[in-house]
mmCIF file of C-alpha atoms in Angstrom:
data_model
loop_
_atom_site.group_PDB
_atom_site.id
_atom_site.type_symbol
_atom_site.label_atom_id
_atom_site.label_comp_id
_atom_site.label_asym_id
_atom_site.label_seq_id
_atom_site.Cartn_x
_atom_site.Cartn_y
_atom_site.Cartn_z
ATOM 1 C CA MET A 1 0.074 0.201 0.324
ATOM 2 C CA ALA A 2 1.125 3.818 -0.853
ATOM 3 C CA PRO A 3 1.795 5.480 2.583
ATOM 4 C CA THR A 4 -1.190 8.518 2.864
ATOM 5 C CA TRP A 5 -1.221 10.176 6.175
ATOM 6 C CA GLY A 6 -3.895 9.484 8.227
ATOM 7 C CA PHE A 7 -7.616 10.308 7.214
ATOM 8 C CA PHE A 8 -7.681 12.547 10.379
ATOM 9 C CA ALA A 9 -3.959 14.349 9.840
ATOM 10 C CA HIS A 10 -5.253 15.373 6.407
ATOM 11 C CA GLN A 11 -8.194 16.244 7.686
ATOM 12 C CA GLN A 12 -6.927 18.839 10.203
ATOM 13 C CA ILE A 13 -4.522 19.852 8.107
ATOM 14 C CA ASN A 14 -7.446 20.773 4.877
ATOM 15 C CA ARG A 15 -9.079 22.740 8.018
ATOM 16 C CA LEU A 16 -6.268 24.149 9.289
ATOM 17 C CA SER A 17 -5.254 26.260 5.757
ATOM 18 C CA VAL A 18 -8.348 27.567 6.423
ATOM 19 C CA PHE A 19 -7.012 29.801 9.144
ATOM 20 C CA THR A 20 -4.516 31.472 7.114
ATOM 21 C CA LEU A 21 -6.569 32.719 4.058
ATOM 22 C CA PRO A 22 -6.814 36.684 3.312
ATOM 23 C CA THR A 23 -10.097 38.335 4.430
ATOM 24 C CA ASP A 24 -11.429 38.100 0.273
ATOM 25 C CA MET A 25 -11.087 33.753 0.338
ATOM 26 C CA MET A 26 -11.888 33.672 3.723
ATOM 27 C CA HIS A 27 -15.278 33.955 4.840
ATOM 28 C CA PHE A 28 -16.382 31.857 0.900
ATOM 29 C CA PHE A 29 -13.640 29.205 3.262
ATOM 30 C CA LYS A 30 -14.806 28.551 6.206
ATOM 31 C CA LYS A 31 -18.596 28.863 4.755
ATOM 32 C CA HIS A 32 -17.330 25.554 3.372
ATOM 33 C CA ILE A 33 -14.303 23.858 5.569
ATOM 34 C CA GLY A 34 -16.419 21.101 6.457
ATOM 35 C CA PHE A 35 -16.285 19.871 2.766
ATOM 36 C CA LEU A 36 -13.095 21.148 2.707
ATOM 37 C CA ALA A 37 -12.193 18.283 5.797
ATOM 38 C CA ASP A 38 -14.060 15.729 5.196
ATOM 39 C CA ASN A 39 -13.209 15.674 1.621
ATOM 40 C CA ALA A 40 -9.878 15.419 2.129
ATOM 41 C CA VAL A 41 -9.574 12.145 2.151
ATOM 42 C CA ASN A 42 -11.640 11.409 -1.363
ATOM 43 C CA PRO A 43 -7.733 11.048 -2.712
ATOM 44 C CA ASP A 44 -6.953 8.280 -1.156
ATOM 45 C CA LYS A 45 -10.809 6.931 -0.675
ATOM 46 C CA ARG A 46 -9.874 6.553 -4.512
ATOM 47 C CA ARG A 47 -7.049 5.140 -4.540
ATOM 48 C CA TYR A 48 -7.596 1.172 -5.753
ATOM 49 C CA ALA A 49 -11.202 2.414 -7.514
ATOM 50 C CA VAL A 50 -10.005 4.759 -9.793
ATOM 51 C CA VAL A 51 -7.174 3.729 -12.029
ATOM 52 C CA GLY A 52 -3.666 6.167 -12.416
ATOM 53 C CA GLU A 53 -5.176 7.823 -8.911
ATOM 54 C CA ALA A 54 -1.999 5.660 -6.705
ATOM 55 C CA PRO A 55 0.767 7.176 -7.830
ATOM 56 C CA ARG A 56 -0.463 10.866 -7.007
ATOM 57 C CA HIS A 57 0.333 10.014 -3.697
ATOM 58 C CA PHE A 58 3.819 10.023 -3.477
ATOM 59 C CA ILE A 59 7.206 9.626 -5.694
ATOM 60 C CA ASP A 60 10.344 6.904 -5.300
ATOM 61 C CA LEU A 61 13.604 9.223 -5.527
ATOM 62 C CA ASP A 62 15.549 6.432 -4.046
ATOM 63 C CA ALA A 63 15.028 5.210 -7.934
ATOM 64 C CA TYR A 64 16.489 7.752 -10.144
ATOM 65 C CA PRO A 65 19.600 7.552 -9.512
ATOM 66 C CA ASP A 66 20.298 11.321 -9.854
ATOM 67 C CA THR A 67 17.638 13.396 -9.115
ATOM 68 C CA SER A 68 19.369 16.637 -9.977
ATOM 69 C CA VAL A 69 17.184 18.895 -12.827
ATOM 70 C CA ALA A 70 19.135 17.540 -15.854
ATOM 71 C CA THR A 71 18.027 13.542 -15.248
ATOM 72 C CA LEU A 72 15.004 14.625 -13.126
ATOM 73 C CA PRO A 73 13.315 16.588 -14.901
ATOM 74 C CA ARG A 74 10.864 18.332 -13.237
ATOM 75 C CA PHE A 75 8.244 19.324 -15.485
ATOM 76 C CA TYR A 76 6.193 15.932 -16.550
ATOM 77 C CA LYS A 77 5.606 17.183 -20.627
ATOM 78 C CA GLU A 78 9.851 16.685 -20.561
ATOM 79 C CA ALA A 79 9.916 14.245 -17.430
ATOM 80 C CA THR A 80 7.713 12.143 -19.576
ATOM 81 C CA ALA A 81 9.613 12.131 -22.620
ATOM 82 C CA ARG A 82 12.404 11.373 -20.879
ATOM 83 C CA TYR A 83 11.540 8.254 -18.429
ATOM 84 C CA GLY A 84 8.188 7.105 -20.554
ATOM 85 C CA GLU A 85 4.223 7.296 -18.642
ATOM 86 C CA ASP A 86 4.779 4.173 -16.806
ATOM 87 C CA SER A 87 7.803 4.663 -15.688
ATOM 88 C CA LEU A 88 6.737 7.588 -13.563
ATOM 89 C CA ALA A 89 3.644 6.339 -12.848
ATOM 90 C CA LEU A 90 5.881 3.016 -11.469
ATOM 91 C CA HIS A 91 7.427 5.184 -9.441
ATOM 92 C CA GLY A 92 5.373 7.691 -8.392
ATOM 93 C CA LEU A 93 4.235 11.034 -10.008
ATOM 94 C CA VAL A 94 3.293 13.737 -6.848
ATOM 95 C CA PRO A 95 4.962 16.558 -7.191
ATOM 96 C CA TRP A 96 4.053 16.851 -10.348
ATOM 97 C CA GLN A 97 0.572 15.965 -9.970
ATOM 98 C CA ILE A 98 0.295 18.782 -7.298
ATOM 99 C CA GLN A 99 0.707 21.055 -10.788
ATOM 100 C CA LEU A 100 -1.790 19.805 -12.420
ATOM 101 C CA THR A 101 -4.377 20.490 -9.113
ATOM 102 C CA LYS A 102 -2.570 23.450 -9.094
ATOM 103 C CA TYR A 103 -3.830 24.382 -12.283
ATOM 104 C CA GLN A 104 -6.979 23.344 -12.197
ATOM 105 C CA LEU A 105 -8.517 24.937 -9.107
ATOM 106 C CA THR A 106 -7.423 27.999 -10.737
ATOM 107 C CA GLU A 107 -9.679 27.582 -14.557
ATOM 108 C CA ALA A 108 -12.295 26.149 -11.932
ATOM 109 C CA PHE A 109 -12.461 29.795 -10.009
ATOM 110 C CA LYS A 110 -12.437 31.108 -12.862
ATOM 111 C CA GLN A 111 -15.309 29.624 -14.464
ATOM 112 C CA ARG A 112 -16.733 30.324 -10.976
ATOM 113 C CA ASP A 113 -17.834 26.774 -10.551
ATOM 114 C CA VAL A 114 -18.151 26.602 -6.522
ATOM 115 C CA ARG A 115 -18.172 22.584 -6.241
ATOM 116 C CA ARG A 116 -15.378 22.171 -8.684
ATOM 117 C CA ILE A 117 -13.172 25.152 -6.910
ATOM 118 C CA LEU A 118 -14.221 23.091 -3.526
ATOM 119 C CA ARG A 119 -13.716 19.094 -4.419
ATOM 120 C CA VAL A 120 -10.540 20.655 -6.788
ATOM 121 C CA ALA A 121 -9.302 22.332 -3.484
ATOM 122 C CA ALA A 122 -9.504 19.326 -1.511
ATOM 123 C CA ASP A 123 -7.521 17.416 -3.762
ATOM 124 C CA LEU A 124 -4.995 19.533 -3.754
ATOM 125 C CA GLY A 125 -4.719 19.929 -0.053
ATOM 126 C CA HIS A 126 -4.384 15.909 0.232
ATOM 127 C CA TYR A 127 -1.513 16.143 -3.029
ATOM 128 C CA ILE A 128 -0.148 18.461 -0.779
ATOM 129 C CA ALA A 129 0.159 17.115 2.859
ATOM 130 C CA ASP A 130 1.233 13.657 1.275
ATOM 131 C CA ALA A 131 3.996 15.110 -0.738
ATOM 132 C CA ASN A 132 5.415 16.536 2.780
ATOM 133 C CA VAL A 133 5.732 12.970 4.117
ATOM 134 C CA PRO A 134 8.969 11.174 4.606
ATOM 135 C CA LEU A 135 7.774 8.394 3.977
ATOM 136 C CA HIS A 136 6.328 9.317 0.342
ATOM 137 C CA THR A 137 9.545 10.344 -1.172
ATOM 138 C CA THR A 138 10.868 5.843 -0.602
ATOM 139 C CA ARG A 139 10.680 2.633 -2.650
ATOM 140 C CA ASN A 140 10.845 1.781 1.859
ATOM 141 C CA TYR A 141 8.299 3.439 1.939
ATOM 142 C CA ASN A 142 6.770 0.244 5.209
ATOM 143 C CA GLY A 143 10.014 -0.295 6.554
ATOM 144 C CA GLN A 144 9.861 -3.247 3.653
ATOM 145 C CA LEU A 145 13.044 -3.391 3.401
ATOM 146 C CA THR A 146 15.031 -2.400 6.618
ATOM 147 C CA ASN A 147 12.521 -4.412 8.378
ATOM 148 C CA GLN A 148 9.999 -2.036 10.229
ATOM 149 C CA GLN A 149 7.187 -2.758 8.052
ATOM 150 C CA GLY A 150 4.706 -0.979 9.656
ATOM 151 C CA ILE A 151 6.583 2.474 9.964
ATOM 152 C CA HIS A 152 4.601 5.004 7.574
ATOM 153 C CA GLY A 153 1.673 4.110 9.825
ATOM 154 C CA PHE A 154 3.612 4.750 12.961
ATOM 155 C CA TRP A 155 4.875 8.296 12.054
ATOM 156 C CA GLU A 156 1.812 9.707 9.604
ATOM 157 C CA SER A 157 -0.945 8.256 11.769
ATOM 158 C CA ARG A 158 -0.317 7.321 15.526
ATOM 159 C CA LEU A 159 1.556 9.063 16.020
ATOM 160 C CA PRO A 160 -0.404 13.030 14.745
ATOM 161 C CA GLU A 161 -3.782 10.943 16.099
ATOM 162 C CA LEU A 162 -1.021 11.137 20.253
ATOM 163 C CA PHE A 163 0.675 14.729 20.263
ATOM 164 C CA SER A 164 -0.465 17.054 17.216
ATOM 165 C CA THR A 165 -3.494 19.197 20.271
ATOM 166 C CA ASP A 166 0.153 19.955 21.054
ATOM 167 C CA TYR A 167 1.303 21.581 17.645
ATOM 168 C CA ASP A 168 1.334 24.771 17.183
ATOM 169 C CA PHE A 169 -0.418 25.320 13.703
ATOM 170 C CA LEU A 170 0.076 29.649 13.582
ATOM 171 C CA THR A 171 1.984 29.803 10.725
ATOM 172 C CA GLY A 172 1.006 33.410 9.006
ATOM 173 C CA GLN A 173 -0.672 34.957 6.342
ATOM 174 C CA ALA A 174 -1.185 32.607 2.948
ATOM 175 C CA GLU A 175 1.550 34.229 0.125
ATOM 176 C CA TYR A 176 1.493 34.172 -3.044
ATOM 177 C CA VAL A 177 3.962 31.087 -4.662
ATOM 178 C CA TYR A 178 5.401 32.301 -7.518
ATOM 179 C CA SER A 179 6.594 29.102 -8.723
ATOM 180 C CA PRO A 180 4.906 26.807 -8.495
ATOM 181 C CA GLN A 181 7.049 23.504 -9.463
ATOM 182 C CA LYS A 182 9.854 25.041 -8.032
ATOM 183 C CA ALA A 183 7.687 24.815 -4.329
ATOM 184 C CA ALA A 184 6.073 20.999 -5.129
ATOM 185 C CA TRP A 185 10.024 20.085 -5.688
ATOM 186 C CA ARG A 186 11.296 21.094 -2.602
ATOM 187 C CA ALA A 187 8.944 20.117 -0.545
ATOM 188 C CA VAL A 188 9.768 16.479 -1.596
ATOM 189 C CA PHE A 189 13.034 17.146 -0.651
ATOM 190 C CA ASN A 190 12.838 18.521 1.846
ATOM 191 C CA ALA A 191 10.350 16.049 2.847
ATOM 192 C CA ASN A 192 13.346 13.483 2.019
ATOM 193 C CA ALA A 193 16.474 14.607 3.706
ATOM 194 C CA ALA A 194 14.178 14.009 6.896
ATOM 195 C CA LEU A 195 14.073 10.477 5.605
ATOM 196 C CA ASP A 196 17.121 9.192 8.108
ATOM 197 C CA SER A 197 16.058 10.155 11.223
ATOM 198 C CA VAL A 198 12.539 8.235 10.160
ATOM 199 C CA LEU A 199 14.068 5.123 10.215
ATOM 200 C CA TYR A 200 16.917 5.363 12.215
ATOM 201 C CA VAL A 201 15.159 6.431 15.055
ATOM 202 C CA GLU A 202 12.721 4.331 15.280
ATOM 203 C CA GLN A 203 15.568 1.089 15.010
ATOM 204 C CA GLN A 204 16.785 2.860 17.402
ATOM 205 C CA LEU A 205 14.817 2.611 19.883
ATOM 206 C CA THR A 206 13.600 -0.183 19.367
ATOM 207 C CA SER A 207 17.388 -2.611 20.022
ATOM 208 C CA GLU A 208 16.926 -0.973 23.798
ATOM 209 C CA VAL A 209 13.841 -1.591 24.203
ATOM 210 C CA GLY A 210 13.376 -4.714 22.948
ATOM 211 C CA GLU A 211 9.218 -5.675 20.371
ATOM 212 C CA THR A 212 7.590 -6.667 23.791
ATOM 213 C CA ARG A 213 7.592 -3.101 24.846
ATOM 214 C CA LYS A 214 7.510 -1.950 21.762
ATOM 215 C CA TYR A 215 3.602 -2.873 20.720
ATOM 216 C CA GLY A 216 0.278 -2.730 22.956
ATOM 217 C CA PHE A 217 -3.274 -3.232 22.495
ATOM 218 C CA GLU A 218 -6.432 -0.761 22.382
ATOM 219 C CA GLU A 219 -9.983 -0.962 22.482
ATOM 220 C CA ARG A 220 -11.445 0.516 18.583
ATOM 221 C CA ASN A 221 -14.447 0.846 17.997
ATOM 222 C CA GLY A 222 -15.176 -2.150 19.970
ATOM 223 C CA ILE A 223 -12.856 -4.107 18.171
ATOM 224 C CA THR A 224 -9.598 -4.995 19.937
ATOM 225 C CA ALA A 225 -6.337 -3.695 17.504
ATOM 226 C CA LYS A 226 -2.180 -4.336 18.330
ATOM 227 C CA VAL A 227 -0.844 -0.888 18.056
ATOM 228 C CA TYR A 228 3.485 0.517 18.721
ATOM 229 C CA SER A 229 1.918 0.983 22.637
ATOM 230 C CA ALA A 230 2.284 4.618 24.023
ATOM 231 C CA ASP A 231 5.451 4.559 25.849
ATOM 232 C CA PHE A 232 7.129 4.196 22.714
ATOM 233 C CA SER A 233 5.350 6.777 20.567
ATOM 234 C CA ARG A 234 6.546 8.706 22.884
ATOM 235 C CA GLN A 235 9.901 8.060 23.753
ATOM 236 C CA TYR A 236 10.417 7.967 19.232
ATOM 237 C CA HIS A 237 7.880 11.000 18.909
ATOM 238 C CA GLU A 238 10.416 13.253 21.455
ATOM 239 C CA ARG A 239 13.216 11.769 19.547
ATOM 240 C CA LEU A 240 12.035 13.021 16.165
ATOM 241 C CA ARG A 241 12.630 16.515 18.236
ATOM 242 C CA GLY A 242 8.930 18.191 16.076
ATOM 243 C CA GLN A 243 9.973 16.789 13.355
ATOM 244 C CA VAL A 244 5.832 15.292 12.547
ATOM 245 C CA GLU A 245 5.035 18.945 13.973
ATOM 246 C CA ARG A 246 7.428 20.680 11.490
ATOM 247 C CA GLN A 247 5.906 18.576 8.448
ATOM 248 C CA MET A 248 2.281 18.848 9.597
ATOM 249 C CA ARG A 249 3.107 22.838 9.776
ATOM 250 C CA ALA A 250 5.067 22.497 5.897
ATOM 251 C CA SER A 251 1.947 20.938 4.453
ATOM 252 C CA VAL A 252 -0.388 23.648 5.833
ATOM 253 C CA LYS A 253 1.639 26.618 5.281
ATOM 254 C CA MET A 254 1.379 25.405 1.932
ATOM 255 C CA VAL A 255 -1.961 24.574 0.747
ATOM 256 C CA GLY A 256 -3.399 27.655 2.112
ATOM 257 C CA ASP A 257 -0.481 28.919 0.494
ATOM 258 C CA PHE A 258 -1.443 27.700 -2.989
ATOM 259 C CA TRP A 259 -5.279 28.549 -2.306
ATOM 260 C CA TYR A 260 -4.468 31.795 -2.375
ATOM 261 C CA THR A 261 -1.672 31.664 -5.260
ATOM 262 C CA CYS A 262 -4.524 29.871 -7.165
ATOM 263 C CA TRP A 263 -7.253 32.233 -6.416
ATOM 264 C CA VAL A 264 -4.857 35.077 -7.463
ATOM 265 C CA ASP A 265 -3.813 33.342 -10.636
ATOM 266 C CA ALA A 266 -7.560 33.005 -11.715
ATOM 267 C CA GLY A 267 -7.799 37.458 -11.413
ATOM 268 C CA GLN A 268 -9.282 37.289 -7.372
ATOM 269 C CA PRO A 269 -12.718 36.674 -8.386
ATOM 270 C CA ASP A 270 -15.360 37.716 -6.009
ATOM 271 C CA LEU A 271 -15.687 34.863 -3.583
ATOM 272 C CA ARG A 272 -17.996 36.050 -1.823
ATOM 273 C CA ALA A 273 -21.418 36.351 -3.650
ATOM 274 C CA LEU A 274 -20.801 32.749 -3.970
ATOM 275 C CA ALA A 275 -20.466 31.511 -0.282
ATOM 276 C CA ASN A 276 -23.704 31.171 0.406
ATOM 277 C CA TYR A 277 -23.910 28.757 -2.234
ATOM 278 C CA GLN A 278 -25.211 25.721 -0.955
ATOM 279 C CA LEU A 279 -25.274 21.826 -2.643
ATOM 280 C CA THR A 280 -28.509 21.077 -4.524
ATOM 281 C CA ASP A 281 -30.050 17.533 -4.022
ATOM 282 C CA GLN A 282 -28.881 16.215 -6.561
ATOM 283 C CA GLU A 283 -25.303 17.252 -6.481
ATOM 284 C CA GLN A 284 -25.596 16.004 -3.151
ATOM 285 C CA LYS A 285 -26.920 12.631 -4.292
ATOM 286 C CA GLU A 286 -25.115 12.300 -6.920
ATOM 287 C CA GLU A 287 -21.724 13.332 -4.716
ATOM 288 C CA VAL A 288 -22.457 10.408 -2.976
ATOM 289 C CA GLU A 289 -23.534 7.823 -4.879
ATOM 290 C CA GLU A 290 -20.066 8.516 -5.988
ATOM 291 C CA LYS A 291 -18.392 7.119 -3.448
ATOM 292 C CA LYS A 292 -20.400 4.604 -3.434
ATOM 293 C CA SER A 293 -19.130 3.576 -6.528
ATOM 294 C CA TRP A 294 -15.415 3.768 -5.199
ATOM 295 C CA LEU A 295 -16.073 1.507 -3.086
ATOM 296 C CA LYS A 296 -17.706 -0.817 -4.857
ATOM 297 C CA ARG A 297 -14.586 -0.987 -8.057
ATOM 298 C CA LEU A 298 -12.228 -1.013 -5.047
ATOM 299 C CA PHE A 299 -14.255 -5.012 -3.379
ATOM 300 C CA SER A 300 -14.026 -6.372 -6.905
ATOM 301 C CA ALA A 301 -10.903 -5.425 -7.323
ATOM 302 C CA ARG A 302 -9.810 -7.301 -4.599
ATOM 303 C CA GLU A 303 -12.645 -9.809 -5.789
ATOM 304 C CA GLU A 304 -10.926 -10.785 -8.075
ATOM 305 C CA ASN A 305 -7.640 -11.267 -7.126
#
């Protein structure tokens, strides 16, 4: 499975990003903050049901011998000319997907299409958050190559759920992004720079405390589940020295910056006039049916396998 921020973290990131926006955008986005948070997880729900979705969440930088601009082109058209679409998809597309979704949101703003603005803004928040996760930048995305199976869920789900209430999410006001392409790649490389710590600290702590103290059991929705113990989680979190908080903060700021940039590039349409828009009964029905179709296709695909 490709790694993902837990649903909790994705929803928090989209929700908090709303509060970075300027006044001319704030009213519209606060009005629809519930939609933006709830639908932050749509790309994950589509991942196994929609063809081509899975590679949009990650990039295996270590699959390339050299990631300089000359070897790994930053623009998708140039990258496909060098490596081919299938090869790129195999190793992940997240920085290119951010650029594409940014363009789609700008067009939605231009068209004053409220439903599309909200859907694409929620998706863009998801892809940006994914780009800021260290384990989204490596073939060893779940520690499967270093006998650390399960580390991605530990890092990006359990730690935020346990400790994010103490994080400082005051990131300042959204700023215009002059080069979205460079910003997307910068996020990926910054996340990748933290990867060594993610893996090494967990290995070191495991060797100190042993496997028996590493795990515990918790009741979740009436089911007893094996989880990383609270004490092991606390020690790991402390030794990472704020790493998860930094990456969540970076995600919140970057999402706000991109939403703002899309709005500016669209000519700063008057969002106050759109703020009171409500999905029609038909549109709400279509939203529900679309999500049901993802589940149906997911179960169908798994049965066939």
